[in-house]
XYZ file of C-alpha atoms in Angstrom:
687
model
C 19.075 39.619 -3.736
C 15.453 39.872 -2.591
C 13.529 36.591 -2.608
C 9.908 36.530 -1.498
C 8.510 33.817 0.772
C 6.578 32.195 -2.091
C 9.569 32.295 -4.436
C 11.657 30.642 -1.734
C 9.072 27.903 -1.229
C 8.742 27.255 -4.992
C 12.523 26.925 -5.376
C 12.631 24.575 -2.379
C 9.996 22.361 -4.040
C 11.941 22.330 -7.337
C 15.179 21.408 -5.552
C 13.431 18.685 -3.566
C 11.825 17.052 -6.607
C 13.715 13.985 -7.843
C 11.936 14.216 -11.188
C 9.540 16.545 -13.035
C 7.077 18.349 -10.778
C 3.859 19.972 -11.983
C 2.470 23.442 -11.242
C -0.483 21.794 -9.513
C 1.799 19.760 -7.224
C 3.775 22.865 -6.254
C 0.587 24.871 -5.631
C -0.862 22.146 -3.416
C 2.367 21.832 -1.448
C 2.692 25.561 -0.666
C -1.081 26.071 -0.344
C -1.673 28.622 -3.098
C -3.540 28.549 -6.426
C -2.073 27.309 -9.707
C -2.424 30.851 -11.056
C -0.298 32.240 -8.205
C 2.518 29.795 -8.975
C 2.373 30.724 -12.687
C 2.602 34.397 -11.719
C 5.618 33.846 -9.446
C 7.589 31.750 -11.945
C 8.994 34.816 -13.736
C 10.679 35.964 -10.537
C 11.813 32.412 -9.811
C 13.454 32.130 -13.253
C 15.350 35.396 -12.697
C 16.688 34.057 -9.394
C 17.671 30.734 -10.965
C 19.449 32.495 -13.844
C 21.675 34.332 -11.381
C 22.910 30.930 -10.158
C 23.378 29.480 -13.648
C 20.356 27.180 -13.236
C 17.768 26.719 -15.998
C 14.068 26.050 -15.385
C 12.903 23.604 -18.055
C 9.151 23.492 -18.791
C 7.937 20.345 -20.546
C 4.355 20.125 -21.758
C 2.497 17.274 -20.117
C 5.329 16.552 -17.679
C 6.044 19.619 -15.580
C 9.039 21.621 -14.383
C 12.630 20.552 -13.880
C 15.871 22.264 -12.855
C 18.853 21.760 -15.159
C 22.398 22.634 -14.093
C 25.614 21.025 -12.931
C 25.529 19.548 -9.443
C 27.884 22.210 -8.001
C 25.550 24.988 -9.193
C 22.499 23.203 -7.738
C 24.390 22.729 -4.463
C 25.246 26.442 -4.388
C 21.588 27.364 -4.940
C 20.448 24.916 -2.258
C 22.939 26.299 0.255
C 21.882 29.894 -0.444
C 18.166 29.134 -0.115
C 18.632 27.128 3.091
C 20.646 29.956 4.702
C 18.147 32.695 3.866
C 16.882 34.724 6.781
C 13.184 33.954 6.378
C 11.942 37.329 7.479
C 9.122 37.333 4.951
C 6.330 34.998 5.964
C 3.414 33.445 4.164
C -0.079 34.718 5.122
C -0.669 31.627 7.316
C 2.700 32.058 9.063
C 1.954 35.760 9.656
C -1.427 34.901 11.149
C 0.114 32.431 13.595
C 2.882 34.804 14.692
C 0.410 37.671 14.979
C -1.913 35.617 17.214
C 1.061 34.711 19.402
C 2.034 38.378 19.702
C -1.513 39.383 20.643
C -1.771 36.674 23.308
C 1.370 37.987 25.013
C 0.397 41.672 25.001
C 0.600 43.506 28.317
C -0.374 46.830 26.756
C -1.723 47.978 23.355
C 0.656 47.902 20.388
C 0.689 50.195 17.337
C -0.361 48.821 13.944
C 2.874 50.197 12.457
C 4.959 48.215 14.983
C 3.274 44.935 14.026
C 3.719 45.680 10.315
C 7.422 46.428 10.802
C 8.065 43.239 12.807
C 6.483 41.066 10.112
C 7.940 43.010 7.167
C 4.598 43.903 5.510
C 2.499 47.026 4.964
C -0.020 48.393 7.475
C -2.822 47.466 5.053
C -1.623 43.836 4.947
C -1.335 43.609 8.733
C -4.859 45.017 9.038
C -6.166 42.154 6.869
C -4.115 39.659 8.902
C -5.671 41.011 12.115
C -9.144 40.223 10.780
C -8.089 36.621 10.075
C -6.491 36.363 13.526
C -9.692 37.715 15.091
C -11.706 34.910 13.442
C -9.390 32.277 14.950
C -9.380 33.895 18.397
C -13.169 34.109 18.375
C -13.365 30.349 19.101
C -11.862 31.141 22.520
C -14.154 34.089 23.313
C -11.292 36.490 22.594
C -11.463 39.497 20.277
C -9.049 41.967 18.693
C -9.754 45.554 19.794
C -8.560 48.491 17.663
C -8.329 51.603 19.799
C -7.807 54.886 18.004
C -4.812 56.666 19.456
C -3.521 53.767 21.560
C -3.290 50.838 19.120
C -4.225 47.150 19.006
C -5.223 45.145 22.098
C -6.767 41.758 22.889
C -9.942 41.480 24.928
C -10.778 38.360 26.960
C -10.096 36.459 30.176
C -6.693 35.118 31.179
C -8.119 31.587 31.206
C -9.222 31.901 27.584
C -5.895 33.430 26.571
C -4.137 30.462 28.153
C -6.419 28.043 26.300
C -5.768 29.837 23.008
C -1.980 29.815 23.465
C -2.004 26.113 24.320
C -4.043 25.421 21.213
C -1.767 27.585 19.048
C 1.366 25.787 20.177
C -0.115 22.299 19.925
C -1.592 22.984 16.481
C 1.367 24.720 14.840
C 4.424 23.247 16.601
C 5.269 19.787 15.322
C 6.440 17.035 17.661
C 9.976 16.974 16.234
C 10.510 20.684 16.949
C 9.070 20.324 20.448
C 11.574 17.613 21.371
C 14.335 19.467 19.506
C 13.961 22.535 21.704
C 14.124 20.468 24.903
C 16.815 17.939 24.014
C 19.057 19.488 21.329
C 22.129 21.588 21.923
C 21.689 25.357 21.281
C 23.722 25.259 18.056
C 21.462 22.561 16.651
C 18.232 24.519 16.922
C 18.789 26.416 13.671
C 17.307 23.537 11.691
C 13.892 23.938 13.297
C 10.868 25.120 11.331
C 10.799 28.960 11.391
C 7.341 29.413 12.878
C 7.789 26.497 15.295
C 11.004 28.048 16.570
C 9.413 31.492 17.003
C 6.454 30.039 18.891
C 8.477 27.759 21.148
C 10.916 30.492 22.077
C 8.018 32.452 23.517
C 8.110 30.040 26.454
C 11.022 29.599 28.829
C 13.127 26.625 27.688
C 14.341 25.708 31.178
C 10.799 25.776 32.506
C 9.559 23.749 29.538
C 12.255 21.122 30.240
C 11.425 20.993 33.951
C 7.709 20.556 33.240
C 8.395 17.883 30.611
C 10.554 15.957 33.084
C 7.848 16.092 35.774
C 5.115 14.969 33.367
C 7.333 12.149 32.110
C 7.800 10.962 35.720
C 4.055 10.475 36.261
C 3.127 9.416 32.694
C 3.829 5.772 33.503
C 1.379 5.851 36.428
C -1.597 6.469 34.139
C -3.800 3.368 33.648
C -3.727 4.076 29.895
C -1.234 5.313 27.310
C -1.429 8.824 25.890
C -0.034 9.736 22.477
C 2.751 12.272 21.962
C 0.310 14.943 20.740
C -1.704 14.761 23.991
C 1.504 14.609 26.032
C 2.883 17.729 24.339
C -0.434 19.505 24.839
C -0.281 18.857 28.598
C 3.361 20.012 28.866
C 2.663 23.218 26.956
C -0.478 23.955 28.990
C 1.423 23.546 32.280
C 4.371 25.650 31.133
C 2.109 28.549 30.155
C 0.127 28.218 33.374
C 3.267 28.352 35.515
C 4.505 31.424 33.667
C 1.215 33.167 34.450
C 1.321 31.994 38.096
C 4.798 33.525 38.406
C 3.432 36.788 37.022
C 0.803 36.758 39.784
C -2.158 36.163 37.464
C -5.136 34.400 39.037
C -6.199 30.975 37.797
C -9.783 30.053 38.636
C -12.242 27.243 37.919
C -15.943 27.170 38.679
C -16.574 25.391 41.956
C -18.952 22.868 40.401
C -16.379 21.939 37.775
C -13.637 21.653 40.382
C -15.739 19.360 42.552
C -16.455 17.177 39.525
C -12.713 16.867 38.836
C -12.063 15.866 42.447
C -14.319 12.836 41.999
C -12.302 11.452 39.074
C -9.521 8.839 39.070
C -7.105 11.350 37.492
C -7.381 13.897 40.341
C -4.864 12.076 42.567
C -2.314 11.821 39.758
C -2.836 15.500 38.866
C -2.146 16.389 42.489
C 1.071 14.356 42.459
C 2.179 16.156 39.297
C 1.388 19.545 40.875
C 3.486 18.662 43.955
C 6.444 17.645 41.781
C 6.265 20.928 39.885
C 6.058 22.920 43.119
C 9.246 21.218 44.320
C 11.120 21.705 41.036
C 10.106 25.323 40.426
C 9.573 26.676 43.948
C 6.023 27.881 43.283
C 2.572 27.334 44.770
C 0.131 25.719 42.328
C -3.489 26.589 43.148
C -6.167 23.925 43.396
C -7.862 25.291 40.279
C -4.744 24.490 38.233
C -4.804 20.917 39.570
C -8.342 20.813 38.198
C -7.117 21.880 34.753
C -4.359 19.235 34.873
C -7.051 16.656 35.628
C -9.077 17.851 32.636
C -6.080 17.378 30.335
C -5.408 13.877 31.638
C -9.050 12.900 31.155
C -9.176 14.442 27.692
C -6.035 12.551 26.686
C -7.870 9.222 26.913
C -8.769 9.537 23.236
C -5.185 8.974 22.295
C -5.069 5.727 24.237
C -8.145 4.246 22.526
C -8.339 1.907 25.477
C -11.194 -0.508 25.917
C -14.217 1.134 27.566
C -16.656 -1.281 29.155
C -20.227 -1.024 27.867
C -21.818 -0.686 31.302
C -24.313 1.456 33.161
C -21.737 4.181 33.858
C -21.509 5.149 30.187
C -24.837 3.816 28.920
C -25.765 7.280 27.624
C -22.660 7.182 25.411
C -23.687 3.726 24.167
C -27.118 5.051 23.235
C -25.579 8.035 21.408
C -23.269 5.690 19.488
C -26.182 3.437 18.460
C -28.182 6.444 17.269
C -25.246 7.593 15.168
C -24.820 4.120 13.652
C -28.529 3.979 12.802
C -28.297 7.417 11.172
C -25.405 6.342 8.917
C -27.153 3.007 8.230
C -30.227 4.836 7.016
C -28.309 7.304 4.845
C -25.578 5.295 3.125
C -24.477 1.996 4.661
C -27.042 -0.488 5.957
C -26.622 -3.261 8.524
C -23.820 -1.614 10.532
C -25.773 -2.111 13.767
C -24.719 -5.770 13.799
C -21.040 -4.841 13.923
C -20.062 -4.982 17.602
C -16.514 -3.759 16.896
C -17.878 -0.498 15.454
C -20.050 0.094 18.516
C -17.118 -0.595 20.849
C -14.817 1.690 18.863
C -17.333 4.539 18.840
C -18.018 4.300 22.571
C -14.284 4.227 23.262
C -13.895 7.413 21.206
C -17.047 9.256 22.250
C -16.642 8.747 26.007
C -13.669 11.164 26.363
C -14.562 13.168 23.234
C -17.924 14.315 24.621
C -16.196 15.329 27.837
C -13.636 17.400 25.911
C -16.305 19.103 23.819
C -18.443 20.019 26.845
C -15.381 21.459 28.592
C -14.309 23.447 25.532
C -11.072 21.463 25.152
C -10.131 21.440 21.477
C -8.200 18.608 19.872
C -5.883 18.743 16.854
C -6.442 16.117 14.165
C -3.691 16.457 11.519
C -5.607 14.169 9.129
C -8.805 16.241 8.983
C -8.119 17.712 5.538
C -7.070 14.383 4.060
C -10.119 12.607 5.510
C -12.465 15.261 4.087
C -10.874 14.749 0.681
C -10.851 10.925 0.718
C -14.285 10.370 2.331
C -16.398 13.386 1.266
C -19.794 11.603 1.382
C -19.138 9.855 4.697
C -17.765 13.061 6.245
C -20.849 15.041 5.191
C -23.160 12.283 6.448
C -21.495 12.200 9.868
C -21.380 15.995 10.007
C -25.169 15.961 9.620
C -25.487 12.936 11.899
C -23.758 14.500 14.919
C -26.029 17.544 14.615
C -29.061 15.238 14.750
C -27.748 13.045 17.601
C -26.114 15.849 19.654
C -28.320 18.902 18.945
C -26.972 20.887 21.895
C -23.281 20.427 21.103
C -21.003 22.059 18.545
C -18.930 19.116 17.258
C -15.765 20.413 15.492
C -14.497 18.983 12.199
C -11.518 17.380 13.965
C -13.826 15.174 16.052
C -16.026 14.370 13.032
C -12.888 13.254 11.188
C -12.088 10.770 13.961
C -15.624 9.361 13.663
C -15.129 9.001 9.899
C -12.030 6.914 10.591
C -14.091 4.483 12.708
C -16.932 4.133 10.203
C -14.605 4.152 7.184
C -12.491 1.327 8.577
C -15.495 -0.958 9.064
C -17.055 -0.072 5.704
C -13.777 -0.646 3.848
C -13.384 -4.019 5.537
C -16.887 -5.018 4.437
C -16.087 -4.062 0.862
C -12.946 -6.176 1.031
C -14.838 -9.207 2.309
C -16.817 -9.290 -0.924
C -13.951 -8.040 -3.083
C -11.393 -9.325 -5.560
C -8.250 -11.415 -5.210
C -4.971 -10.290 -6.768
C -1.733 -12.127 -7.484
C 1.450 -10.030 -7.561
C 4.561 -11.422 -9.250
C 8.181 -10.279 -9.281
C 11.465 -12.058 -9.887
C 12.129 -12.943 -6.234
C 8.723 -12.490 -4.605
C 10.085 -10.510 -1.653
C 11.120 -7.019 -2.765
C 9.192 -5.021 -5.324
C 6.278 -7.489 -5.193
C 5.596 -6.777 -1.533
C 5.993 -3.044 -2.098
C 3.432 -3.246 -4.890
C 1.093 -5.342 -2.718
C 1.283 -2.710 -0.005
C 0.383 0.027 -2.510
C -2.530 -2.023 -3.878
C -4.040 -2.557 -0.435
C -3.704 1.167 0.261
C -4.992 2.470 -3.088
C -7.586 -0.092 -4.277
C -10.206 -0.945 -1.657
C -12.048 -3.270 -4.083
C -9.291 -5.860 -3.682
C -9.840 -8.214 -0.761
C -6.714 -10.377 -0.765
C -3.252 -9.928 -2.268
C -0.732 -12.754 -2.622
C 2.906 -12.204 -3.650
C 5.022 -14.844 -5.399
C 8.195 -15.176 -7.464
C 8.363 -16.068 -11.162
C 9.642 -19.503 -10.189
C 6.669 -20.134 -7.870
C 4.286 -18.968 -10.602
C 5.008 -22.148 -12.575
C 3.204 -24.252 -9.965
C 0.118 -22.034 -9.652
C -3.194 -21.761 -11.473
C -3.379 -18.056 -12.357
C -7.071 -18.404 -13.241
C -7.853 -18.718 -9.516
C -7.262 -14.962 -9.214
C -9.380 -12.060 -10.403
C -6.315 -9.977 -11.181
C -2.679 -10.744 -11.997
C -0.065 -8.012 -11.792
C 3.661 -8.238 -12.386
C 6.623 -5.905 -11.982
C 8.313 -7.607 -14.971
C 7.177 -8.948 -18.339
C 6.110 -12.610 -18.181
C 6.513 -15.321 -20.799
C 4.244 -18.316 -21.425
C 1.288 -16.765 -19.564
C -2.068 -17.571 -21.168
C -4.199 -14.951 -19.487
C -4.432 -11.166 -19.244
C -2.170 -9.475 -16.717
C -0.918 -5.970 -15.899
C 2.749 -4.956 -15.958
C 2.998 -2.181 -13.377
C 5.492 -0.168 -11.381
C 6.004 -1.271 -7.746
C 4.978 2.259 -6.749
C 1.663 1.996 -8.644
C 1.297 5.506 -10.102
C -2.184 6.991 -10.360
C -2.584 6.166 -14.066
C -2.036 2.465 -13.395
C -4.296 2.524 -10.333
C -7.104 4.078 -12.409
C -6.653 1.463 -15.155
C -6.941 -1.358 -12.603
C -10.039 0.244 -11.051
C -11.691 0.455 -14.464
C -10.807 -3.178 -15.207
C -12.250 -4.412 -11.902
C -15.496 -2.532 -12.462
C -16.165 -4.830 -15.424
C -15.470 -8.061 -13.518
C -17.419 -10.159 -11.060
C -15.358 -11.476 -8.123
C -14.544 -15.167 -8.371
C -16.490 -17.320 -5.914
C -14.496 -17.887 -2.736
C -14.272 -21.467 -1.521
C -14.994 -22.118 2.130
C -12.528 -24.663 3.475
C -13.112 -26.768 6.554
C -9.937 -26.987 8.612
C -8.957 -29.303 11.418
C -8.726 -27.355 14.661
C -5.860 -29.495 15.959
C -3.892 -29.211 12.723
C -4.513 -25.470 12.565
C -3.109 -24.940 16.056
C 0.046 -26.981 15.435
C 0.715 -25.345 12.059
C 0.174 -21.929 13.555
C 2.745 -22.356 16.321
C 5.270 -24.021 14.017
C 4.918 -21.114 11.596
C 5.158 -18.586 14.430
C 8.388 -20.212 15.629
C 9.903 -20.034 12.133
C 8.927 -16.359 11.877
C 10.545 -15.537 15.231
C 13.738 -17.357 14.261
C 13.876 -15.448 10.953
C 13.381 -12.122 12.765
C 16.109 -12.835 15.338
C 18.513 -13.808 12.538
C 17.735 -10.653 10.537
C 18.210 -8.355 13.537
C 21.475 -10.041 14.588
C 22.954 -9.820 11.093
C 21.735 -6.334 10.214
C 24.451 -3.788 9.460
C 24.842 -0.349 7.874
C 27.937 -0.177 5.638
C 29.566 2.863 4.053
C 31.389 2.754 0.721
C 33.118 4.926 -1.896
C 32.006 3.406 -5.189
C 32.065 4.622 -8.760
C 29.193 2.468 -10.027
C 26.458 0.048 -8.965
C 28.332 -3.186 -9.840
C 31.355 -2.013 -7.853
C 29.156 -1.114 -4.881
C 27.391 -4.496 -4.925
C 30.745 -6.328 -5.178
C 32.039 -4.403 -2.130
C 28.876 -5.019 -0.161
C 28.763 -8.740 -0.936
C 32.462 -9.110 -0.116
C 31.816 -7.656 3.343
C 28.833 -9.953 3.867
C 30.892 -12.982 2.836
C 33.691 -12.005 5.273
C 31.108 -11.867 8.064
C 29.705 -15.266 6.956
C 26.258 -13.844 6.173
C 26.409 -15.316 2.663
C 28.416 -18.153 1.123
C 29.577 -16.569 -2.154
C 29.991 -12.848 -2.755
C 30.372 -13.430 -6.474
C 27.107 -15.398 -6.807
C 25.037 -12.966 -4.713
C 26.422 -9.894 -6.493
C 25.647 -11.518 -9.848
C 22.063 -12.314 -8.742
C 21.490 -8.722 -7.599
C 22.779 -7.274 -10.879
C 20.629 -9.707 -12.879
C 17.588 -8.561 -10.899
C 18.326 -4.926 -11.708
C 18.246 -5.757 -15.435
C 14.624 -6.943 -15.095
C 13.297 -3.549 -13.947
C 14.102 -0.386 -11.997
C 14.819 -0.684 -8.288
C 15.075 2.998 -7.294
C 12.306 4.080 -4.929
C 10.714 7.223 -6.486
C 11.150 10.583 -4.718
C 13.918 9.177 -2.493
C 17.653 8.581 -2.736
C 17.208 4.837 -2.162
C 17.121 1.669 -4.241
C 15.887 -1.732 -3.040
C 18.099 -4.530 -4.441
C 16.787 -8.025 -3.761
C 17.378 -11.551 -4.971
C 17.002 -15.239 -4.143
C 20.025 -17.457 -4.662
C 21.518 -20.751 -3.459
C 24.491 -18.763 -2.135
C 22.320 -17.535 0.759
C 21.117 -19.943 3.444
C 19.144 -17.566 5.663
C 17.488 -14.165 5.099
C 19.790 -11.125 5.210
C 18.892 -7.428 5.162
C 21.619 -4.772 5.069
C 22.021 -1.128 4.085
C 24.869 0.442 2.124
C 25.403 4.219 2.330
C 27.359 5.752 -0.569
C 29.634 8.792 -0.168
C 28.650 10.117 -3.623
C 25.454 9.723 -5.647
C 25.103 6.911 -8.205
C 22.599 6.697 -11.042
C 20.125 3.840 -11.383
C 16.751 3.165 -12.959
C 13.757 3.935 -10.740
C 10.673 1.806 -10.217
C 8.755 4.458 -12.145
C 10.991 3.948 -15.193
C 13.004 7.158 -14.861
C 16.665 7.594 -14.028
C 17.413 8.710 -10.473
C 20.308 9.416 -8.141
C 20.753 7.199 -5.098
C 22.932 7.456 -2.025
C 21.502 4.441 -0.173
C 21.117 0.814 -1.260
C 18.798 -1.456 0.706
C 19.901 -5.041 0.121
C 17.591 -7.979 0.790
C 18.695 -11.531 -0.074
C 17.483 -15.003 0.822
C 17.804 -18.597 -0.351
C 15.898 -20.134 -3.233
C 14.420 -22.708 -0.865
C 13.474 -20.218 1.878
C 10.377 -21.054 3.888
C 7.148 -19.118 3.415
C 7.609 -17.660 6.906
C 11.062 -16.290 6.039
C 9.732 -14.733 2.835
C 6.831 -13.098 4.667
C 9.142 -11.633 7.316
C 11.380 -10.148 4.598
C 8.308 -8.861 2.804
C 7.182 -7.030 5.932
C 10.360 -4.928 5.639
C 9.585 -4.015 2.014
C 6.114 -2.812 2.966
C 7.427 -0.885 5.982
C 9.999 1.091 3.959
C 7.292 3.057 2.143
C 4.751 3.054 4.982
C 5.054 6.795 5.674
C 7.464 9.749 5.501
C 9.004 8.948 8.887
C 9.777 5.374 7.852
C 11.291 6.519 4.545
C 13.506 8.967 6.431
C 14.788 6.326 8.866
C 15.746 3.862 6.130
C 17.343 6.577 3.974
C 19.265 8.501 6.631
C 19.103 6.639 9.954
C 22.062 5.250 11.854
C 22.203 1.519 12.653
C 20.384 1.868 15.982
C 17.644 4.011 14.384
C 16.971 1.395 11.709
C 17.099 -1.467 14.219
C 14.513 0.331 16.325
C 12.273 0.763 13.265
C 12.724 -2.888 12.255
C 11.856 -4.030 15.769
C 8.558 -2.135 15.596
C 7.832 -3.566 12.136
C 8.492 -7.127 13.280
C 6.518 -6.661 16.482
C 3.490 -5.528 14.462
C 3.990 -8.419 12.056
C 4.026 -11.016 14.850
C 0.877 -9.523 16.343
C -0.869 -10.018 13.003
C -0.151 -13.767 12.885
């Protein structure tokens, strides 16, 4: 059966969706137009029919696959085992660029078309797109009648382009997979990532990575994984070209400048290690390029740069940029010393990279353009005015937007609204909702989470906004009942409501310095004790259960045996009662977060139960969903505020990003403990 690349991607999206998915969502995910998805659905339906799977289209809701689980499993297995020899236009462009960069002699158009399984006309169009990308590196595609396709440009620029290609299109997971996984495990890698990475010698890549890792700790600043991978890839490609006898050169003035830097000595040490490992001679020019990469990697560290005479020109540039934004949209940003410091810290290495033609990959560029269109455009114009002789790429502008956007959002919050979030226990869905509010609604300054029981002792009129994950009784003011995942419709409704309100006046309280210090350290001590207890008692259990009550009974029985709780029966009952109040399934995952407060628990406990087969439960968005993982969070009714806040930090961390979701849903015990340790470390730093 022939399945095109787009049909494959559409079916993958349908299989991945835990609930209805719209045409627009599919189109955005696979980077095509809505019309293209509509056009491909006929072919998709024919494929699904052959597996006994029905595509259900529901007006106003979207698309959904309907079939027995065995049939869906069969379809999933077939799709995942497909030989993906047909590529999307973007994948073809990347692979074509890679092929061109490795040419030693011209290649026929027909050969390229055959390798990528497309027509000569299609490959001709792809070559034009590849030529546009290569043009940034002073390289150009040459079409020679009679001999074929060739690439024109210097070896140095080809090396720069290949480094950029690998860093931009190979994700960090695939990079480490190639180096550290066993050969039979590499099949799970992304198709294009695998093709690109296998263009370099794996043994050499591993040797270079080991040498770079040895000297990484000697740097006076940290570098992020993206910069680290960029350096490893650059060195691997350079060594391959050295072995082929290709000359690596650097202008004498540039080389002398590198020799005067602090990174030159470390670059030399790295070169010597590589010479010993690989039995090669690394020229001085290559040591210069290593130095450039180390200096350019300072961005990732975001270390503190002193505002002194040595970088006073950068300080002046930063102040000009702040004044430009002040004049256009903000006002009064010049008084913010943290913004100036952040900009100087960023601009100091960024300007060096730009002048040296070292490109940087910013994976958030598209998202930042979408979320901050006015600020992005203002800074795009601002850098042209402040740096008229430099071509500042969008990736660098996006980093500047992050600096300005952070400060401007904080200012909005300081004059914003207060919100009270209520759930039955005050630690599970409430904290998840609070995390979503702070992410989605910048107008809200402060969010407090409480339980229904604690609500009785509070004056709800002290808050601009009251939200609850359950229906409340005996409440004499307006409030919103919302999902812990805060879908867009609810977020919009809250925005519209806030637009009609004036923030309540904030009281300024005078506090005793002595009392503040004592309270702070007492609270810090309680938080540390709660964290140590949670980490020591954490466990990942595995069960065969036919239903949720049976699973919770089994889990609580195990916890009682290990003396984590006092009564399995009481805790299980409390968890089931909580489920009746509202859905606990985390949308678009196979997880549910069960939580409760009960006298049968004397100290906070967090555990995970993995289920051999899927169980059905109600999701936080109101729909039914399958789960294979239960996150269980319980604590006592008289728990301290510090214990509740520590537990709440876990709830917020679960949905922090895709990586965090993956660890909690699929990770082994050590993986989750590592994630929890990072969460708690960040929490303690915030106190």
